[in-house]
mmCIF file with all atom_site columns, N, CA and C in Angstrom:
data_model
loop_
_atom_site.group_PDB
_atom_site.id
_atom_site.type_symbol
_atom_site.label_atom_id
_atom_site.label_alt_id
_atom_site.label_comp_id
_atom_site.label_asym_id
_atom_site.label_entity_id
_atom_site.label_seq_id
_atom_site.pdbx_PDB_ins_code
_atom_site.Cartn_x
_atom_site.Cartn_y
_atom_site.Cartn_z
_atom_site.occupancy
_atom_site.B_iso_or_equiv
_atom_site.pdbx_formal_charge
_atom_site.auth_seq_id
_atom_site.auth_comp_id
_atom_site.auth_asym_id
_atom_site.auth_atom_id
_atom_site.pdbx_PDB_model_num
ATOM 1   N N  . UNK W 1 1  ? 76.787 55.743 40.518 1.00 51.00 ? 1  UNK W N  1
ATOM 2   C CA . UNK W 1 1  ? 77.062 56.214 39.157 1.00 51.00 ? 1  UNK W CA 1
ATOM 3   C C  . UNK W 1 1  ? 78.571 56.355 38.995 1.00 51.00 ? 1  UNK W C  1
ATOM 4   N N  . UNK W 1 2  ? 79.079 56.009 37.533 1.00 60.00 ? 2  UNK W N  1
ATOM 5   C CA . UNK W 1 2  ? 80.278 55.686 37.915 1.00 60.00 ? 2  UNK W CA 1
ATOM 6   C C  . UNK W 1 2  ? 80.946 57.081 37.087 1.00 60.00 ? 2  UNK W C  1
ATOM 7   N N  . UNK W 1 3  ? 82.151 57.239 37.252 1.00 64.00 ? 3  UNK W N  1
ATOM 8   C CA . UNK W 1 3  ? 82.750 58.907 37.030 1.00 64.00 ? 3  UNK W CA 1
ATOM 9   C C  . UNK W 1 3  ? 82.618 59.419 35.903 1.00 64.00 ? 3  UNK W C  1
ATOM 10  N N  . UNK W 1 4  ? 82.559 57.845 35.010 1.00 66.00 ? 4  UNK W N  1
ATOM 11  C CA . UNK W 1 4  ? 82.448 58.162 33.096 1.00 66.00 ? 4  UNK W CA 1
ATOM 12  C C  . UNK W 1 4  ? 81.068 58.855 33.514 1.00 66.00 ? 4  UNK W C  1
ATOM 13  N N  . UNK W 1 5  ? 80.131 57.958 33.696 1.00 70.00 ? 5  UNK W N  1
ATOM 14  C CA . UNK W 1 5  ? 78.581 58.814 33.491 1.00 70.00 ? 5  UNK W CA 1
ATOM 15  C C  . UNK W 1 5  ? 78.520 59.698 33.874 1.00 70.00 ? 5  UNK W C  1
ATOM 16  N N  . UNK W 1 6  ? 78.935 60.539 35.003 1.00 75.00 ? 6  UNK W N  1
ATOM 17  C CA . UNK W 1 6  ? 78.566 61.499 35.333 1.00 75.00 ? 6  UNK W CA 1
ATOM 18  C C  . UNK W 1 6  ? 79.474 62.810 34.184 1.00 75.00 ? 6  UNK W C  1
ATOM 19  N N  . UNK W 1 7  ? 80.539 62.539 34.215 1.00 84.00 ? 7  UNK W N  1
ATOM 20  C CA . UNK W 1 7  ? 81.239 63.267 33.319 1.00 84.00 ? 7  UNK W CA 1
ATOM 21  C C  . UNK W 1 7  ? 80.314 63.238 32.136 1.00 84.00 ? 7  UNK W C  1
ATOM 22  N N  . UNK W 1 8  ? 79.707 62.575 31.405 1.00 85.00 ? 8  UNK W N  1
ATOM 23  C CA . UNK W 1 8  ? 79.271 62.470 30.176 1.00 85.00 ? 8  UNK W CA 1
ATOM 24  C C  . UNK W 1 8  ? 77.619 63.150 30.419 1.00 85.00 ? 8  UNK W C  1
ATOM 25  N N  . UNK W 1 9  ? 76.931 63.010 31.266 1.00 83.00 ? 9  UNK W N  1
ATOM 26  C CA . UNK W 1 9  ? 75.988 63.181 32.079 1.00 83.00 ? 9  UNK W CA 1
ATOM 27  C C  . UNK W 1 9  ? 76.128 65.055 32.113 1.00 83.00 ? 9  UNK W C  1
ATOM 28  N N  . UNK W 1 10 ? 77.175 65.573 32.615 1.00 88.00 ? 10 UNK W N  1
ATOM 29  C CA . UNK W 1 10 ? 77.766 66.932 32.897 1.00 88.00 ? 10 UNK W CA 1
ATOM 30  C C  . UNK W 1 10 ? 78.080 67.710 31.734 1.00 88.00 ? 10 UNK W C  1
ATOM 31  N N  . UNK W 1 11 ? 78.541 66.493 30.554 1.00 88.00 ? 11 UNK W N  1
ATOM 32  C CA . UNK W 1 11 ? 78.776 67.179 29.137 1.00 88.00 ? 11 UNK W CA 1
ATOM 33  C C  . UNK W 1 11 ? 77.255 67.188 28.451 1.00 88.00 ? 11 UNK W C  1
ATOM 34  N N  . UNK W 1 12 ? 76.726 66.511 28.495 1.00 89.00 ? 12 UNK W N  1
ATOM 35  C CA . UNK W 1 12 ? 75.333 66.376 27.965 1.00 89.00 ? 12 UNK W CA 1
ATOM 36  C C  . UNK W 1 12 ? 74.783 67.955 28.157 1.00 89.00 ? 12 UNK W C  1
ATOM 37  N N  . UNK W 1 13 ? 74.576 67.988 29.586 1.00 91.00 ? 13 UNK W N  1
ATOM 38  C CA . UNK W 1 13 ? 73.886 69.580 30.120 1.00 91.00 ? 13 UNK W CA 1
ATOM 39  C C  . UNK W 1 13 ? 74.180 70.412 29.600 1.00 91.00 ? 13 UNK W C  1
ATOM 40  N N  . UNK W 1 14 ? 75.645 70.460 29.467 1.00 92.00 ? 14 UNK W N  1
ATOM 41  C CA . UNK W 1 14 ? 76.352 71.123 28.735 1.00 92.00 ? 14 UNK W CA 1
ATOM 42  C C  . UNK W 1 14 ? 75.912 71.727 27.543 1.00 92.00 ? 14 UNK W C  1
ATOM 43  N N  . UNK W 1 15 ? 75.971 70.482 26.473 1.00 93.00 ? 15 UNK W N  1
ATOM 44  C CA . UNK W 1 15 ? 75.646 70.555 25.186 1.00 93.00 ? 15 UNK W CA 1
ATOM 45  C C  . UNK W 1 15 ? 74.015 71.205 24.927 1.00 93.00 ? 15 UNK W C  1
ATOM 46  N N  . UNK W 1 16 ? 73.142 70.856 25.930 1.00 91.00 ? 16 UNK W N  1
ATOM 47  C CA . UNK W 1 16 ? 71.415 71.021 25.869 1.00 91.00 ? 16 UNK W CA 1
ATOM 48  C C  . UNK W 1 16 ? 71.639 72.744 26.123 1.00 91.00 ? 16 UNK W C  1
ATOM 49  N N  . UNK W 1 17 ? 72.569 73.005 27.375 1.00 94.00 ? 17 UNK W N  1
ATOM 50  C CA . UNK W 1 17 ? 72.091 74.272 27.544 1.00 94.00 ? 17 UNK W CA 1
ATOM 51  C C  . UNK W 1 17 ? 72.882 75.283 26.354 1.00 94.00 ? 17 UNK W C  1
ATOM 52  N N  . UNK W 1 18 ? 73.625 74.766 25.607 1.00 95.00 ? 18 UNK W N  1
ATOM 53  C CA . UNK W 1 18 ? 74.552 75.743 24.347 1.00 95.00 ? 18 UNK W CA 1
ATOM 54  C C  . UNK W 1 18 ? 73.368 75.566 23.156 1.00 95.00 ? 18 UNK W C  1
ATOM 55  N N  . UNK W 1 19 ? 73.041 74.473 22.881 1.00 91.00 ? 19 UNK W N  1
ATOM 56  C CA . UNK W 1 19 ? 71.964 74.387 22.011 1.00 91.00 ? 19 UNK W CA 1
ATOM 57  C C  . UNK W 1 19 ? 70.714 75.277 22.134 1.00 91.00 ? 19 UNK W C  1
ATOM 58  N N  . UNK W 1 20 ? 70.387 75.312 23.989 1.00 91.00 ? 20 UNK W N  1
ATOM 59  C CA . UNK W 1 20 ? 69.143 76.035 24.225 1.00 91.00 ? 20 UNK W CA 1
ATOM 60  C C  . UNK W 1 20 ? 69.635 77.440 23.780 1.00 91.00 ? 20 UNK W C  1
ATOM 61  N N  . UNK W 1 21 ? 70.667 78.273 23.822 1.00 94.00 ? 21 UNK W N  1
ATOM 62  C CA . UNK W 1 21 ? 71.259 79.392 23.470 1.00 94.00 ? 21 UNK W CA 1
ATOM 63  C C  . UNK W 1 21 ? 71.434 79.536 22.458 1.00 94.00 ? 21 UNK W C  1
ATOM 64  N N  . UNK W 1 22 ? 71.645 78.903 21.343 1.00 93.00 ? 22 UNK W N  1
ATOM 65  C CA . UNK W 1 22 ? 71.303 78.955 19.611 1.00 93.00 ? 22 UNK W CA 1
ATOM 66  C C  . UNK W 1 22 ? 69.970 79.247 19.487 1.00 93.00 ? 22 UNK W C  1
ATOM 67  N N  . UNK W 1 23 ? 69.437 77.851 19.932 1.00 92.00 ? 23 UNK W N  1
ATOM 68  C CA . UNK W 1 23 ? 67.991 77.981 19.768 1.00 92.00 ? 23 UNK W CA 1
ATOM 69  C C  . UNK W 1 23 ? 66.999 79.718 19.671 1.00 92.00 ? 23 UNK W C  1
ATOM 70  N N  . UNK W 1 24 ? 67.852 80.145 20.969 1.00 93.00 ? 24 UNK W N  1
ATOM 71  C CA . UNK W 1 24 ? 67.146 81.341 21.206 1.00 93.00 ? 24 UNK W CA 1
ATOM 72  C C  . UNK W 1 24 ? 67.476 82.645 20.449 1.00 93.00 ? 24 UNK W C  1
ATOM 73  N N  . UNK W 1 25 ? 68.445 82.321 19.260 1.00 95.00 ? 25 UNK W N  1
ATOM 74  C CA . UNK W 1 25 ? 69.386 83.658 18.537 1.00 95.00 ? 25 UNK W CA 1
ATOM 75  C C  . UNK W 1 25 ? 68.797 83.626 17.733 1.00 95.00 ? 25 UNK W C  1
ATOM 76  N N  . UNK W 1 26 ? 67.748 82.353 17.097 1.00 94.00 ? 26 UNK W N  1
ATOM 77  C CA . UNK W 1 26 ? 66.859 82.170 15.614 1.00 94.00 ? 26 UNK W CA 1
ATOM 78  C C  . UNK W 1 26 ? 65.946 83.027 15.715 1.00 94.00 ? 26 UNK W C  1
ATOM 79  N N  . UNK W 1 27 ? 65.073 83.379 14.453 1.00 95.00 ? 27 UNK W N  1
ATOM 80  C CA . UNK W 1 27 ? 64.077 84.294 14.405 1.00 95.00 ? 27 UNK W CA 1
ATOM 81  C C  . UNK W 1 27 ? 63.092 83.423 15.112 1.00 95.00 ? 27 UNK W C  1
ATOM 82  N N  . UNK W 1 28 ? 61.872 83.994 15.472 1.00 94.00 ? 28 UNK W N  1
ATOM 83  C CA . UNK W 1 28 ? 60.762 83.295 15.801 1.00 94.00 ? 28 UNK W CA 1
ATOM 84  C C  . UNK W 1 28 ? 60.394 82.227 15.482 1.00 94.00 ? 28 UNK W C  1
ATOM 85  N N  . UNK W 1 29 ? 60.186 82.486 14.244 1.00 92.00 ? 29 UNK W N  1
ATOM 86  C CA . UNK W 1 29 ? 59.757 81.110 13.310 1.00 92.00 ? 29 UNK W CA 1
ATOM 87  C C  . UNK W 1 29 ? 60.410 79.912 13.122 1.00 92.00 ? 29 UNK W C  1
ATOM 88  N N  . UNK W 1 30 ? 61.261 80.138 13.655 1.00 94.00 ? 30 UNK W N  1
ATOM 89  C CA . UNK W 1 30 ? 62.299 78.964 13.469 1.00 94.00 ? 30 UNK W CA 1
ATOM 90  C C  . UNK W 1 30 ? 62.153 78.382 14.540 1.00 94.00 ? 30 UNK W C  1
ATOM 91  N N  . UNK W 1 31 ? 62.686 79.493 15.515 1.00 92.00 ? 31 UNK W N  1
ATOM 92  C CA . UNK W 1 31 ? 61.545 78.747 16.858 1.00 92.00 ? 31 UNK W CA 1
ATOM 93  C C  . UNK W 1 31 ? 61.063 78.084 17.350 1.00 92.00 ? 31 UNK W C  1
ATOM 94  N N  . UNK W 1 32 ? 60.218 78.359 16.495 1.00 93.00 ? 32 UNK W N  1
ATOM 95  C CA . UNK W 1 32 ? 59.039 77.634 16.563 1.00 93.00 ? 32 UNK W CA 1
ATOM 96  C C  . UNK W 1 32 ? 58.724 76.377 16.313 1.00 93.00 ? 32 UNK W C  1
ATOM 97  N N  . UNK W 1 33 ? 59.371 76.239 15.244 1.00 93.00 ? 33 UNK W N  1
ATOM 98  C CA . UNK W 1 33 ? 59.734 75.219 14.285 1.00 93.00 ? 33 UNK W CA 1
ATOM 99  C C  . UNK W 1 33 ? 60.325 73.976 15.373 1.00 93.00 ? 33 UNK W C  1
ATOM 100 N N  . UNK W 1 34 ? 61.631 74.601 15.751 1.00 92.00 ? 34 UNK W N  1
ATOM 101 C CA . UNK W 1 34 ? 62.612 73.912 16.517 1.00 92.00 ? 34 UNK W CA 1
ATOM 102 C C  . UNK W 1 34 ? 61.859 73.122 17.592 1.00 92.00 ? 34 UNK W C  1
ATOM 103 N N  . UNK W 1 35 ? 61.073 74.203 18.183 1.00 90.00 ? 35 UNK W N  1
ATOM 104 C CA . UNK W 1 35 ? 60.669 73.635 19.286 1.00 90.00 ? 35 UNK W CA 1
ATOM 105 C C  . UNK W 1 35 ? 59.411 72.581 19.256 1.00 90.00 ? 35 UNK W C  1
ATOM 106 N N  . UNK W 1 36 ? 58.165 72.824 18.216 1.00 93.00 ? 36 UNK W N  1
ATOM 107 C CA . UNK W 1 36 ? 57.535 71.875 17.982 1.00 93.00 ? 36 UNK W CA 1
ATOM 108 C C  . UNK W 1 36 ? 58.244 70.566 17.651 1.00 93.00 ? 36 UNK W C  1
ATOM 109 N N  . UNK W 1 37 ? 59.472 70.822 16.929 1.00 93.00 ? 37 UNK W N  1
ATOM 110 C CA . UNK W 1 37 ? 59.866 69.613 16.524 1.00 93.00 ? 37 UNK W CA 1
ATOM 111 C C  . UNK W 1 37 ? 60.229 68.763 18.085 1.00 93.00 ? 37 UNK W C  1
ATOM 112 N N  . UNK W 1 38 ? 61.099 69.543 18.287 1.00 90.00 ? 38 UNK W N  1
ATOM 113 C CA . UNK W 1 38 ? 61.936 68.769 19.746 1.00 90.00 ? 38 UNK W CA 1
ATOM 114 C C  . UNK W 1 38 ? 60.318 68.164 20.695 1.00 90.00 ? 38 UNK W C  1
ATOM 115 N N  . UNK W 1 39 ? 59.654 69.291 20.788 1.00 92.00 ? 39 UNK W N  1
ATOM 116 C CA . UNK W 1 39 ? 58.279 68.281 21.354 1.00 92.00 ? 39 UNK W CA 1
ATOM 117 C C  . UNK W 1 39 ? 58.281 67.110 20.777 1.00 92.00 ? 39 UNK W C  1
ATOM 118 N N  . UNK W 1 40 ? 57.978 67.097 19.579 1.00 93.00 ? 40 UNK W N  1
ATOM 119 C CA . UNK W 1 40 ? 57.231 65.252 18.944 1.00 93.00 ? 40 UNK W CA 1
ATOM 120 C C  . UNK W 1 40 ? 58.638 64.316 19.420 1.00 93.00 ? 40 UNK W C  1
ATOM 121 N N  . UNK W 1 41 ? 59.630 64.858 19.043 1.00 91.00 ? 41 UNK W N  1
ATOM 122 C CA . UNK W 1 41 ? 60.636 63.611 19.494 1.00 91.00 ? 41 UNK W CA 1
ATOM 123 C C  . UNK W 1 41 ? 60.438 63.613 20.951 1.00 91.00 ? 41 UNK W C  1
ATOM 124 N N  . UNK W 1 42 ? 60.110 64.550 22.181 1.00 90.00 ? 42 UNK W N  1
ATOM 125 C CA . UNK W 1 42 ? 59.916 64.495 23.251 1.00 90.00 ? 42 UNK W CA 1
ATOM 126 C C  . UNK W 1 42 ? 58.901 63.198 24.073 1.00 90.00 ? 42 UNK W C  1
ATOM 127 N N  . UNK W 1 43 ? 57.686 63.437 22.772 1.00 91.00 ? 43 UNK W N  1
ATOM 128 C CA . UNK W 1 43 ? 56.723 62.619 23.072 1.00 91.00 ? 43 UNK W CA 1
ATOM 129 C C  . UNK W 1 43 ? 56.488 61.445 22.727 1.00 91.00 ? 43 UNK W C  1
ATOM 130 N N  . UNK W 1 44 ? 57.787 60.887 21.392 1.00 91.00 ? 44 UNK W N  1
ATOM 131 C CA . UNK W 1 44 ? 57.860 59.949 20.836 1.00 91.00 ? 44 UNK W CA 1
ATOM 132 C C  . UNK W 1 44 ? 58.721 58.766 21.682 1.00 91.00 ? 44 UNK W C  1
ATOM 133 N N  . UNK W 1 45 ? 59.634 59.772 22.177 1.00 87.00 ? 45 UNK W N  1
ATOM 134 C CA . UNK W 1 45 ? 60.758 58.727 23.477 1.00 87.00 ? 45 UNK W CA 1
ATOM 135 C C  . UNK W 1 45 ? 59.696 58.322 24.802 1.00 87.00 ? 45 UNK W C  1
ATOM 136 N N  . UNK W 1 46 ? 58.892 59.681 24.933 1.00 89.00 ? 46 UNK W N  1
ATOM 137 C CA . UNK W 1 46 ? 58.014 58.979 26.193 1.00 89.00 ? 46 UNK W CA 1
ATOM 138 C C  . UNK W 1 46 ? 57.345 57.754 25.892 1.00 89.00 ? 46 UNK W C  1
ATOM 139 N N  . UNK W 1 47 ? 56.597 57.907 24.412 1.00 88.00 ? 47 UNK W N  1
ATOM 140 C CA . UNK W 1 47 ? 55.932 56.655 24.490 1.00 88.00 ? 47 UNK W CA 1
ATOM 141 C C  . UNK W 1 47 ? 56.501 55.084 24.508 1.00 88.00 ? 47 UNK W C  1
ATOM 142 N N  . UNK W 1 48 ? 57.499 55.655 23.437 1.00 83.00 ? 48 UNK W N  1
ATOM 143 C CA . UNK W 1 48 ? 58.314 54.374 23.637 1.00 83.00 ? 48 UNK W CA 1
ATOM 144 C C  . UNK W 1 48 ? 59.012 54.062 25.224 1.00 83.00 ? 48 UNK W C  1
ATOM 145 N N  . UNK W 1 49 ? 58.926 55.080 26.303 1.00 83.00 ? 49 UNK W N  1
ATOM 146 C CA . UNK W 1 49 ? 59.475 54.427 27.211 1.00 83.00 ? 49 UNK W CA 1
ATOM 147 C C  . UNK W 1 49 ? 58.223 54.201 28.263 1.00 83.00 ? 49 UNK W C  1
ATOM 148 N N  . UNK W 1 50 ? 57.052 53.827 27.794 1.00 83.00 ? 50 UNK W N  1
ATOM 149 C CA . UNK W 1 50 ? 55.681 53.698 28.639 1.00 83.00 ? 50 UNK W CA 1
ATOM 150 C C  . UNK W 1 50 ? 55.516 52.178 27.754 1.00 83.00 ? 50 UNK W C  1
ATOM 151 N N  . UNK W 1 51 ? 56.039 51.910 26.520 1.00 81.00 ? 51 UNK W N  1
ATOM 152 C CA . UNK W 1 51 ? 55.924 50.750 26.308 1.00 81.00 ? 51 UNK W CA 1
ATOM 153 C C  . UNK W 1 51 ? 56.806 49.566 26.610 1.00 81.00 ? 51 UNK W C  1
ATOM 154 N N  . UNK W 1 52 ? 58.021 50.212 27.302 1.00 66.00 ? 52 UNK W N  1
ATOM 155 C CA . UNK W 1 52 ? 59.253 49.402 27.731 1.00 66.00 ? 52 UNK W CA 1
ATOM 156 C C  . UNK W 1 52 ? 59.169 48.310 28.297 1.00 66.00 ? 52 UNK W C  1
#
């Protein structure tokens, strides 16, 4: 892996785990919201990558 990816790779985590920390300042419902959503796109990349 070459130094760009990993650097970018390291910023990524980054970015997921600051997001996961918003995520968690919303009321419930939003939440909720957020997180069902992020599921379907979760499950939408899997499929598309089972059809690859």
């Amino acid at each position: 892996m070459s130094t760009t990816t990993k650097s970018t790779a390291t910023k990524d985590r980054a970015d997921i785990k600051q997001l996961i920390e918003l995520i968690k300042r919303l009321p419930e419902s939003k939440q909720n919201f957020v997180n069902g959503y992020v599921q379907g796109v979760c499950e939408t990349l899997s499929d598309k990558n089972k059809s690859a």
